[in-house]
Amino acid sequence: MVLEGNPEVGSPRTSDLQHPGNQGSCVLSSPGEDAQPGEEPIKYGELIVLGYNGCLASGDKGRRRSRLALSRRPHANGVKPDVIHHISTPLVSKALSNRGQHSISYTLSRSHSVIVEYTHDSDTDMFQIGRSTENMIDFVVTDTSPGGGAAEGPSAQSTISRYACRILCDRRPPYTARIYAAGFDASSNIFLGERAAKWRTPDGLMDGLTTNGVLVMHPAGGFSEDSAPGVWREISVCGNVYTLRDSRSAQQRGKLVENESNVLQDGSLIDLCGATLLWRTPAGLLRAPTLKQLEAQRQEANAARPQCPVGLSTLAFPSPARGRTAPDKQQPWVYVRCGHVHGYHGWGCRRERGPQERECPLCRLVGPYVPLWLGQEAGLCLDPGPPSYAFAPCGHVCSEKTARYWAQTPLPHGTHAFHAACPFCGAWLTGEHGCVRLIFQGPLD
């Protein structure tokens, strides 16, 4: 029997296989390394899924949520490469029958496979991410629809792998987090079938890519006010970094980028071909605004009593506790081409230009006219600046630095396309800049 396997999974860093210390039996956790009862666990970082604005539409529940904190486990569950076997492909199923043994299988031909066995690593914690709801997946992620939040139910058309990727975090300072393509299945195995992109490395070891790939982008200058988008790369099953393939699932790999690593940085983006995740470090989150700060900014904006320049009604951002349903009567609306903020009104329609096109009564520019919604996922913000910019055409509001950063950050879409999108709802950005400065009119008194 030929084992085709699952081409959506992979293995640890090739360089890890070269360490003599990786040989031998399992090693138990060192005394004093496990969390003590009542002690606050050490946080490695947080993963935030773009497009949800703080919470799934159906609510965050268990492992299916919009944001997940990765903390040090009571006991280490990391694994590292141990022994390499060359085996006849028909015997692979028998060789992988031990559920307690983590392993990765590379099917080279109908008659030849390479199996890499893994042993317990007391120095790391492993977290797995994917579409599967099986217990070995720590963070269940489903496809995010542009502008529509997410398709939260099971989808036969999903492009996210069941076992998309895994993150290994060092249990000792500085608590480095590394990402690898693919994850272990319920049998603690990973398979790369004949049709999966895989190859022998110059030192005789193995590496490979998952079907739709795991892409990573590290921001230049960190995730701060001075940030700029970096370059998208692909991470292999061994954690090595490659340039992108010609298309998402092409058989030919990109070029090895030797001076870059799979270490996650504050603001690193992880794309799973259907959903994009943002990695925030504890130090980075300290610089981000808190929910209390965002609420204070909302109240301060409302206290300024902005008015509709035509209807002269007082405008106010609704409380986030109200949820995003129908716009409130006092909700601010904006003409996204010019940034003039009004209350809702029914005039100025230009149906020949489309049902959403309106003419601004102040400057006569014609464009989308949408309600303004405050961005509520604080981890997506670069700074605690005032809510002065809105994304076009969705109308989500945030600081200038945050808006400009995301407006110039291309996110993967489909097999080879990239498009900037609103981080709060996933809507593709339009217009020359993708965002607009809001122009409020104060009270006449």
Short mmCIF file of C-alpha atoms in Angstrom, two decimals:
data_model
loop_
_atom_site.label_atom_id
_atom_site.label_comp_id
_atom_site.label_asym_id
_atom_site.label_seq_id
_atom_site.Cartn_x
_atom_site.Cartn_y
_atom_site.Cartn_z
CA MET A 1 0.00 0.00 0.00
CA VAL A 2 1.32 3.42 -0.93
CA LEU A 3 0.95 6.12 1.71
CA GLU A 4 -0.06 9.40 0.09
CA GLY A 5 -0.35 11.03 3.49
CA ASN A 6 -1.44 14.54 4.26
CA PRO A 7 0.65 17.18 2.44
CA GLU A 8 -0.48 19.80 4.95
CA VAL A 9 2.02 19.00 7.65
CA GLY A 10 5.77 19.25 8.41
CA SER A 11 8.81 19.08 10.79
CA PRO A 12 11.24 21.15 12.95
CA ARG A 13 14.21 23.24 11.94
CA THR A 14 16.82 21.42 9.89
CA SER A 15 19.58 22.92 12.03
CA ASP A 16 18.07 21.28 15.13
CA LEU A 17 18.89 17.86 13.70
CA GLN A 18 22.61 18.58 13.86
CA HIS A 19 22.85 18.89 17.64
CA PRO A 20 24.21 15.77 19.37
CA GLY A 21 22.08 16.59 22.40
CA ASN A 22 18.97 15.75 20.40
CA GLN A 23 19.77 12.04 20.54
CA GLY A 24 18.53 9.78 23.33
CA SER A 25 15.45 9.24 25.45
CA CYS A 26 12.89 11.69 26.80
CA VAL A 27 14.04 14.19 29.41
CA LEU A 28 11.68 15.26 32.19
CA SER A 29 11.19 18.93 33.10
CA SER A 30 13.89 20.40 35.32
CA PRO A 31 12.93 20.98 38.98
CA GLY A 32 11.63 24.49 39.62
CA GLU A 33 10.75 25.14 35.96
CA ASP A 34 7.07 24.26 36.30
CA ALA A 35 4.56 26.89 37.41
CA GLN A 36 3.79 26.84 41.11
CA PRO A 37 0.18 26.69 42.39
CA GLY A 38 -1.34 30.17 42.50
CA GLU A 39 1.52 31.63 40.49
CA GLU A 40 0.64 33.74 37.47
CA PRO A 41 1.91 31.85 34.39
CA ILE A 42 4.49 33.58 32.24
CA LYS A 43 2.98 34.91 29.02
CA TYR A 44 4.95 34.25 25.83
CA GLY A 45 2.73 36.45 23.67
CA GLU A 46 -0.69 36.74 22.09
CA LEU A 47 -2.13 35.79 18.72
CA ILE A 48 -4.81 38.06 17.27
CA VAL A 49 -6.80 37.11 14.18
CA LEU A 50 -7.31 40.04 11.82
CA GLY A 51 -10.88 40.92 10.86
CA TYR A 52 -12.84 40.37 14.09
CA ASN A 53 -12.42 43.67 15.98
CA GLY A 54 -12.11 42.06 19.40
CA CYS A 55 -14.58 39.18 19.35
CA LEU A 56 -16.14 36.59 17.05
CA ALA A 57 -19.65 37.43 15.89
CA SER A 58 -20.93 34.44 17.85
CA GLY A 59 -18.71 35.18 20.85
CA ASP A 60 -15.30 33.84 21.88
CA LYS A 61 -15.70 30.29 23.14
CA GLY A 62 -12.98 27.90 24.24
CA ARG A 63 -10.33 27.36 21.59
CA ARG A 64 -12.37 29.13 18.90
CA ARG A 65 -11.84 32.82 19.53
CA SER A 66 -10.40 35.99 17.99
CA ARG A 67 -7.46 36.28 20.37
CA LEU A 68 -5.39 33.73 22.30
CA ALA A 69 -2.68 34.24 24.92
CA LEU A 70 0.16 31.72 24.87
CA SER A 71 1.47 31.13 28.39
CA ARG A 72 3.99 28.76 29.90
CA ARG A 73 2.40 25.38 30.47
CA PRO A 74 2.45 23.62 33.85
CA HIS A 75 4.63 20.96 32.19
CA ALA A 76 6.71 21.24 29.03
CA ASN A 77 5.17 19.56 25.97
CA GLY A 78 7.70 20.56 23.31
CA VAL A 79 9.39 18.01 21.05
CA LYS A 80 12.68 17.98 19.14
CA PRO A 81 14.14 15.78 16.39
CA ASP A 82 15.79 12.60 17.56
CA VAL A 83 16.35 9.69 15.13
CA ILE A 84 16.07 9.51 11.33
CA HIS A 85 14.90 6.30 9.61
CA HIS A 86 14.97 5.36 5.93
CA ILE A 87 12.15 2.90 5.36
CA SER A 88 10.11 1.17 2.67
CA THR A 89 6.96 3.21 2.01
CA PRO A 90 4.55 0.25 2.47
CA LEU A 91 5.90 -0.14 6.04
CA VAL A 92 5.33 3.48 7.06
CA SER A 93 1.92 2.81 8.66
CA LYS A 94 3.41 0.14 10.89
CA ALA A 95 6.37 2.33 11.80
CA LEU A 96 4.03 5.15 12.87
CA SER A 97 1.68 2.98 14.94
CA ASN A 98 3.01 4.31 18.28
CA ARG A 99 0.69 7.21 19.16
CA GLY A 100 2.99 8.37 21.94
CA GLN A 101 5.86 8.93 19.51
CA HIS A 102 5.86 12.21 17.57
CA SER A 103 7.22 11.74 14.07
CA ILE A 104 7.34 13.24 10.60
CA SER A 105 7.16 11.15 7.43
CA TYR A 106 8.47 12.29 4.04
CA THR A 107 7.26 10.05 1.19
CA LEU A 108 9.94 10.28 -1.51
CA SER A 109 8.58 7.55 -3.80
CA ARG A 110 6.34 4.49 -3.78
CA SER A 111 9.17 2.49 -2.33
CA HIS A 112 11.13 4.94 -0.16
CA SER A 113 10.20 7.18 2.80
CA VAL A 114 12.14 9.05 5.45
CA ILE A 115 10.79 9.17 9.00
CA VAL A 116 12.11 11.61 11.58
CA GLU A 117 11.26 10.63 15.15
CA TYR A 118 10.90 13.29 17.84
CA THR A 119 11.63 13.13 21.52
CA HIS A 120 10.37 15.18 24.48
CA ASP A 121 11.97 18.61 24.90
CA SER A 122 11.83 19.88 28.48
CA ASP A 123 12.96 23.36 27.37
CA THR A 124 10.01 24.27 25.10
CA ASP A 125 6.23 24.50 25.02
CA MET A 126 4.40 23.68 21.79
CA PHE A 127 1.17 25.31 20.61
CA GLN A 128 -0.67 24.11 17.50
CA ILE A 129 -2.95 26.18 15.26
CA GLY A 130 -5.33 25.00 12.57
CA ARG A 131 -8.86 24.48 11.31
CA SER A 132 -9.34 21.14 13.09
CA THR A 133 -11.33 21.07 16.32
CA GLU A 134 -9.43 18.02 17.59
CA ASN A 135 -7.90 18.27 21.04
CA MET A 136 -4.32 18.66 19.88
CA ILE A 137 -5.17 22.02 18.27
CA ASP A 138 -4.77 24.86 20.79
CA PHE A 139 -6.19 27.63 18.59
CA VAL A 140 -9.00 26.81 16.15
CA VAL A 141 -8.95 29.24 13.21
CA THR A 142 -11.50 29.52 10.41
CA ASP A 143 -11.55 31.50 7.17
CA THR A 144 -11.99 35.25 7.42
CA SER A 145 -14.20 36.86 4.76
CA PRO A 146 -13.15 40.32 3.49
CA GLY A 147 -15.45 42.89 5.06
CA GLY A 148 -17.71 40.29 6.55
CA GLY A 149 -15.81 39.19 9.63
CA ALA A 150 -15.55 35.44 9.25
CA ALA A 151 -17.13 32.25 8.11
CA GLU A 152 -17.29 30.72 11.57
CA GLY A 153 -18.91 27.41 10.69
CA PRO A 154 -17.24 24.43 9.06
CA SER A 155 -16.58 25.07 5.39
CA ALA A 156 -15.83 22.49 2.71
CA GLN A 157 -14.14 25.25 0.72
CA SER A 158 -11.74 26.25 3.50
CA THR A 159 -8.16 26.78 2.40
CA ILE A 160 -6.78 26.68 5.96
CA SER A 161 -5.09 23.41 6.83
CA ARG A 162 -6.51 21.29 9.63
CA TYR A 163 -3.03 21.29 11.17
CA ALA A 164 -1.71 24.58 9.82
CA CYS A 165 1.30 25.46 11.95
CA ARG A 166 2.92 25.12 15.35
CA ILE A 167 4.76 27.56 17.59
CA LEU A 168 7.51 26.46 19.97
CA CYS A 169 8.30 28.80 22.87
CA ASP A 170 11.39 28.61 25.07
CA ARG A 171 10.43 28.10 28.70
CA ARG A 172 13.41 30.16 29.87
CA PRO A 173 14.16 33.86 29.24
CA PRO A 174 13.99 35.54 26.81
CA TYR A 175 11.08 33.16 25.99
CA THR A 176 11.78 33.12 22.25
CA ALA A 177 8.88 31.95 20.05
CA ARG A 178 9.56 30.15 16.77
CA ILE A 179 7.05 29.20 14.11
CA TYR A 180 7.02 26.06 11.94
CA ALA A 181 4.70 25.11 9.11
CA ALA A 182 2.24 22.29 9.89
CA GLY A 183 1.24 20.52 13.09
CA PHE A 184 0.98 17.02 14.48
CA ASP A 185 -2.29 15.13 14.02
CA ALA A 186 -4.24 13.03 16.54
CA SER A 187 -1.71 10.21 16.11
CA SER A 188 1.20 12.60 16.82
CA ASN A 189 2.28 12.24 13.21
CA ILE A 190 3.00 14.57 10.31
CA PHE A 191 2.91 13.37 6.71
CA LEU A 192 4.32 14.86 3.53
CA GLY A 193 3.04 12.74 0.66
CA GLU A 194 4.56 12.20 -2.78
CA ARG A 195 2.90 15.32 -4.20
CA ALA A 196 4.05 17.64 -1.40
CA ALA A 197 6.96 20.03 -1.99
CA LYS A 198 9.94 18.49 -0.17
CA TRP A 199 13.64 18.02 -0.73
CA ARG A 200 16.91 16.86 0.73
CA THR A 201 19.04 19.60 2.21
CA PRO A 202 22.75 19.90 1.34
CA ASP A 203 23.65 18.15 4.60
CA GLY A 204 21.46 15.15 3.73
CA LEU A 205 18.47 16.03 5.95
CA MET A 206 14.89 16.73 4.87
CA ASP A 207 12.68 19.80 4.59
CA GLY A 208 9.37 20.64 2.92
CA LEU A 209 6.44 23.01 2.48
CA THR A 210 2.77 22.58 3.24
CA THR A 211 0.12 22.59 0.52
CA ASN A 212 -0.95 26.24 0.72
CA GLY A 213 2.02 27.41 2.75
CA VAL A 214 2.54 29.37 5.95
CA LEU A 215 3.67 32.92 5.21
CA VAL A 216 5.28 35.28 7.72
CA MET A 217 6.08 38.99 7.57
CA HIS A 218 8.19 40.74 10.22
CA PRO A 219 7.66 44.54 10.35
CA ALA A 220 10.66 46.78 9.85
CA GLY A 221 11.39 48.79 12.97
CA GLY A 222 9.19 46.68 15.21
CA PHE A 223 5.48 47.20 15.79
CA SER A 224 5.55 50.84 16.86
CA GLU A 225 4.99 54.36 15.60
CA ASP A 226 8.03 54.02 13.33
CA SER A 227 7.00 50.66 11.83
CA ALA A 228 7.01 49.88 8.14
CA PRO A 229 5.83 46.67 6.46
CA GLY A 230 8.49 44.01 5.90
CA VAL A 231 8.78 41.35 3.19
CA TRP A 232 6.55 38.29 3.11
CA ARG A 233 8.41 34.96 3.38
CA GLU A 234 7.40 31.32 3.53
CA ILE A 235 8.23 29.13 6.52
CA SER A 236 9.09 25.48 5.90
CA VAL A 237 8.15 22.49 8.04
CA CYS A 238 11.65 22.70 9.51
CA GLY A 239 11.32 26.39 10.32
CA ASN A 240 13.62 27.63 7.59
CA VAL A 241 12.80 30.83 5.67
CA TYR A 242 12.25 30.92 1.90
CA THR A 243 11.18 33.48 -0.66
CA LEU A 244 7.61 33.02 -1.89
CA ARG A 245 6.69 30.43 -4.48
CA ASP A 246 5.32 31.58 -7.85
CA SER A 247 1.86 30.67 -6.57
CA ARG A 248 0.62 29.55 -3.18
CA SER A 249 0.64 25.79 -3.87
CA ALA A 250 3.36 25.56 -6.53
CA GLN A 251 5.66 22.53 -6.32
CA GLN A 252 8.84 24.55 -6.76
CA ARG A 253 10.09 26.17 -3.53
CA GLY A 254 11.52 29.67 -3.32
CA LYS A 255 15.11 30.50 -2.47
CA LEU A 256 16.50 29.96 1.02
CA VAL A 257 16.91 33.24 2.92
CA GLU A 258 19.85 32.45 5.17
CA ASN A 259 19.99 35.74 7.07
CA GLU A 260 16.38 35.54 8.32
CA SER A 261 14.84 33.25 10.92
CA ASN A 262 11.53 31.84 12.07
CA VAL A 263 11.69 33.74 15.38
CA LEU A 264 8.48 35.72 15.89
CA GLN A 265 8.83 39.41 16.65
CA ASP A 266 6.34 41.90 18.03
CA GLY A 267 4.02 42.65 15.11
CA SER A 268 4.90 39.57 13.03
CA LEU A 269 2.06 38.57 10.70
CA ILE A 270 1.28 34.90 10.07
CA ASP A 271 -0.87 34.04 7.05
CA LEU A 272 -2.52 30.61 6.90
CA CYS A 273 -4.18 31.03 3.47
CA GLY A 274 -7.61 32.07 4.69
CA ALA A 275 -6.81 33.87 7.92
CA THR A 276 -4.02 36.20 9.03
CA LEU A 277 -2.76 36.32 12.61
CA LEU A 278 -0.81 39.06 14.40
CA TRP A 279 1.78 38.11 17.04
CA ARG A 280 2.16 40.53 19.95
CA THR A 281 4.81 40.19 22.64
CA PRO A 282 4.12 41.12 26.27
CA ALA A 283 6.51 44.10 25.95
CA GLY A 284 4.74 45.23 22.78
CA LEU A 285 1.32 45.02 24.37
CA LEU A 286 2.50 47.34 27.13
CA ARG A 287 2.89 50.05 24.46
CA ALA A 288 -0.53 49.38 22.95
CA PRO A 289 -3.62 51.17 24.20
CA THR A 290 -5.80 49.38 26.74
CA LEU A 291 -9.54 48.91 26.45
CA LYS A 292 -9.93 51.53 29.18
CA GLN A 293 -7.92 53.99 27.10
CA LEU A 294 -10.02 53.26 24.02
CA GLU A 295 -13.19 53.85 26.05
CA ALA A 296 -11.75 57.11 27.44
CA GLN A 297 -11.00 58.25 23.89
CA ARG A 298 -14.60 57.46 22.85
CA GLN A 299 -15.98 59.46 25.76
CA GLU A 300 -13.60 62.35 25.05
CA ALA A 301 -14.63 62.43 21.40
CA ASN A 302 -18.30 62.47 22.38
CA ALA A 303 -17.66 65.15 25.03
CA ALA A 304 -16.44 67.46 22.24
CA ARG A 305 -20.03 67.36 20.92
CA PRO A 306 -19.25 67.06 17.20
CA GLN A 307 -22.14 68.19 15.02
CA CYS A 308 -23.50 67.36 11.63
CA PRO A 309 -22.60 70.45 9.55
CA VAL A 310 -25.91 70.24 7.68
CA GLY A 311 -28.48 68.84 10.11
CA LEU A 312 -26.75 70.46 13.13
CA SER A 313 -27.51 67.37 15.22
CA THR A 314 -25.00 66.26 17.88
CA LEU A 315 -23.07 63.13 16.96
CA ALA A 316 -21.78 60.42 19.31
CA PHE A 317 -19.93 57.14 18.92
CA PRO A 318 -22.04 54.31 20.42
CA SER A 319 -20.76 52.21 23.31
CA PRO A 320 -18.93 49.04 22.21
CA ALA A 321 -21.15 47.11 24.65
CA ARG A 322 -24.01 47.82 22.26
CA GLY A 323 -22.31 45.77 19.57
CA ARG A 324 -22.16 46.46 15.87
CA THR A 325 -25.77 46.10 14.77
CA ALA A 326 -27.69 48.87 13.02
CA PRO A 327 -26.15 52.37 13.28
CA ASP A 328 -27.34 54.49 16.19
CA LYS A 329 -29.38 57.66 15.53
CA GLN A 330 -26.44 59.79 16.69
CA GLN A 331 -23.86 57.69 14.86
CA PRO A 332 -21.29 59.71 12.89
CA TRP A 333 -21.16 58.99 9.15
CA VAL A 334 -18.33 59.91 6.80
CA TYR A 335 -17.76 60.58 3.13
CA VAL A 336 -14.70 58.40 2.73
CA ARG A 337 -13.24 60.36 -0.20
CA CYS A 338 -13.00 63.65 1.65
CA GLY A 339 -13.33 62.76 5.33
CA HIS A 340 -16.20 65.14 6.15
CA VAL A 341 -18.22 63.74 9.05
CA HIS A 342 -22.01 64.12 9.08
CA GLY A 343 -25.04 62.62 10.74
CA TYR A 344 -27.08 60.22 8.64
CA HIS A 345 -29.17 61.76 5.88
CA GLY A 346 -30.81 60.56 2.71
CA TRP A 347 -29.83 63.21 0.19
CA GLY A 348 -26.99 63.42 -2.28
CA CYS A 349 -27.47 59.96 -3.84
CA ARG A 350 -25.74 59.41 -7.16
CA ARG A 351 -27.39 56.20 -8.33
CA GLU A 352 -25.67 56.41 -11.70
CA ARG A 353 -22.41 55.89 -9.79
CA GLY A 354 -23.72 53.05 -7.59
CA PRO A 355 -26.13 52.52 -4.66
CA GLN A 356 -23.53 53.54 -2.03
CA GLU A 357 -22.29 56.66 -3.81
CA ARG A 358 -23.20 60.03 -2.28
CA GLU A 359 -22.18 63.61 -2.95
CA CYS A 360 -20.69 65.45 0.04
CA PRO A 361 -22.71 68.66 0.56
CA LEU A 362 -19.57 70.51 1.72
CA CYS A 363 -17.03 69.75 -1.01
CA ARG A 364 -19.15 68.01 -3.68
CA LEU A 365 -16.87 64.96 -3.91
CA VAL A 366 -18.78 61.79 -4.75
CA GLY A 367 -17.94 58.54 -3.00
CA PRO A 368 -19.04 55.98 -0.42
CA TYR A 369 -20.95 57.28 2.60
CA VAL A 370 -20.63 54.95 5.58
CA PRO A 371 -21.11 54.92 9.38
CA LEU A 372 -18.03 55.27 11.57
CA TRP A 373 -17.14 52.45 13.96
CA LEU A 374 -14.36 52.61 16.54
CA GLY A 375 -11.68 49.92 16.30
CA GLN A 376 -12.00 47.86 19.50
CA GLU A 377 -9.13 45.36 19.15
CA ALA A 378 -6.43 47.28 21.02
CA GLY A 379 -3.69 44.82 20.02
CA LEU A 380 -3.97 45.96 16.39
CA CYS A 381 -3.06 49.55 17.29
CA LEU A 382 0.51 50.83 16.96
CA ASP A 383 0.04 53.63 19.45
CA PRO A 384 -2.55 55.13 21.82
CA GLY A 385 -3.15 58.12 19.55
CA PRO A 386 -6.60 59.71 19.21
CA PRO A 387 -9.16 58.18 16.79
CA SER A 388 -8.64 60.61 13.93
CA TYR A 389 -8.52 58.43 10.80
CA ALA A 390 -10.95 56.01 9.17
CA PHE A 391 -10.31 53.15 6.77
CA ALA A 392 -11.95 53.36 3.37
CA PRO A 393 -14.48 52.06 2.59
CA CYS A 394 -15.49 50.32 5.85
CA GLY A 395 -15.33 53.31 8.23
CA HIS A 396 -13.39 51.75 11.13
CA VAL A 397 -11.68 54.47 13.15
CA CYS A 398 -8.22 54.44 14.78
CA SER A 399 -5.13 56.60 15.21
CA GLU A 400 -3.26 58.11 12.27
CA LYS A 401 -0.18 55.91 12.76
CA THR A 402 -2.27 52.76 12.95
CA ALA A 403 -4.31 53.65 9.87
CA ARG A 404 -1.29 54.53 7.74
CA TYR A 405 0.59 51.36 8.73
CA TRP A 406 -2.21 48.95 7.85
CA ALA A 407 -3.10 50.90 4.69
CA GLN A 408 0.39 50.22 3.32
CA THR A 409 0.63 46.60 4.51
CA PRO A 410 -0.24 44.11 1.75
CA LEU A 411 -1.96 40.99 3.07
CA PRO A 412 -1.97 37.71 1.11
CA HIS A 413 -5.14 36.89 -0.79
CA GLY A 414 -5.83 33.83 -2.89
CA THR A 415 -3.02 31.94 -4.58
CA HIS A 416 -0.68 34.82 -5.38
CA ALA A 417 -2.42 38.18 -4.82
CA PHE A 418 -1.83 40.76 -2.08
CA HIS A 419 -4.17 43.51 -0.96
CA ALA A 420 -4.23 45.97 1.96
CA ALA A 421 -7.20 45.41 4.27
CA CYS A 422 -8.80 46.89 7.35
CA PRO A 423 -7.40 44.94 10.34
CA PHE A 424 -10.68 45.34 12.24
CA CYS A 425 -13.04 43.82 9.64
CA GLY A 426 -10.90 42.50 6.79
CA ALA A 427 -12.47 44.76 4.13
CA TRP A 428 -10.15 45.48 1.21
CA LEU A 429 -9.05 49.08 1.27
CA THR A 430 -9.83 51.42 -1.60
CA GLY A 431 -8.85 54.90 -2.72
CA GLU A 432 -5.43 56.45 -3.14
CA HIS A 433 -4.37 56.03 0.50
CA GLY A 434 -6.77 53.41 1.87
CA CYS A 435 -7.67 55.70 4.77
CA VAL A 436 -8.85 59.26 5.31
CA ARG A 437 -8.42 61.95 7.98
CA LEU A 438 -11.71 62.66 9.69
CA ILE A 439 -13.00 66.25 9.61
CA PHE A 440 -15.40 66.94 12.45
CA GLN A 441 -17.35 70.15 12.99
CA GLY A 442 -17.54 71.33 16.60
CA PRO A 443 -20.66 72.77 18.25
CA LEU A 444 -21.72 76.23 17.07
CA ASP A 445 -22.12 77.42 20.64
#
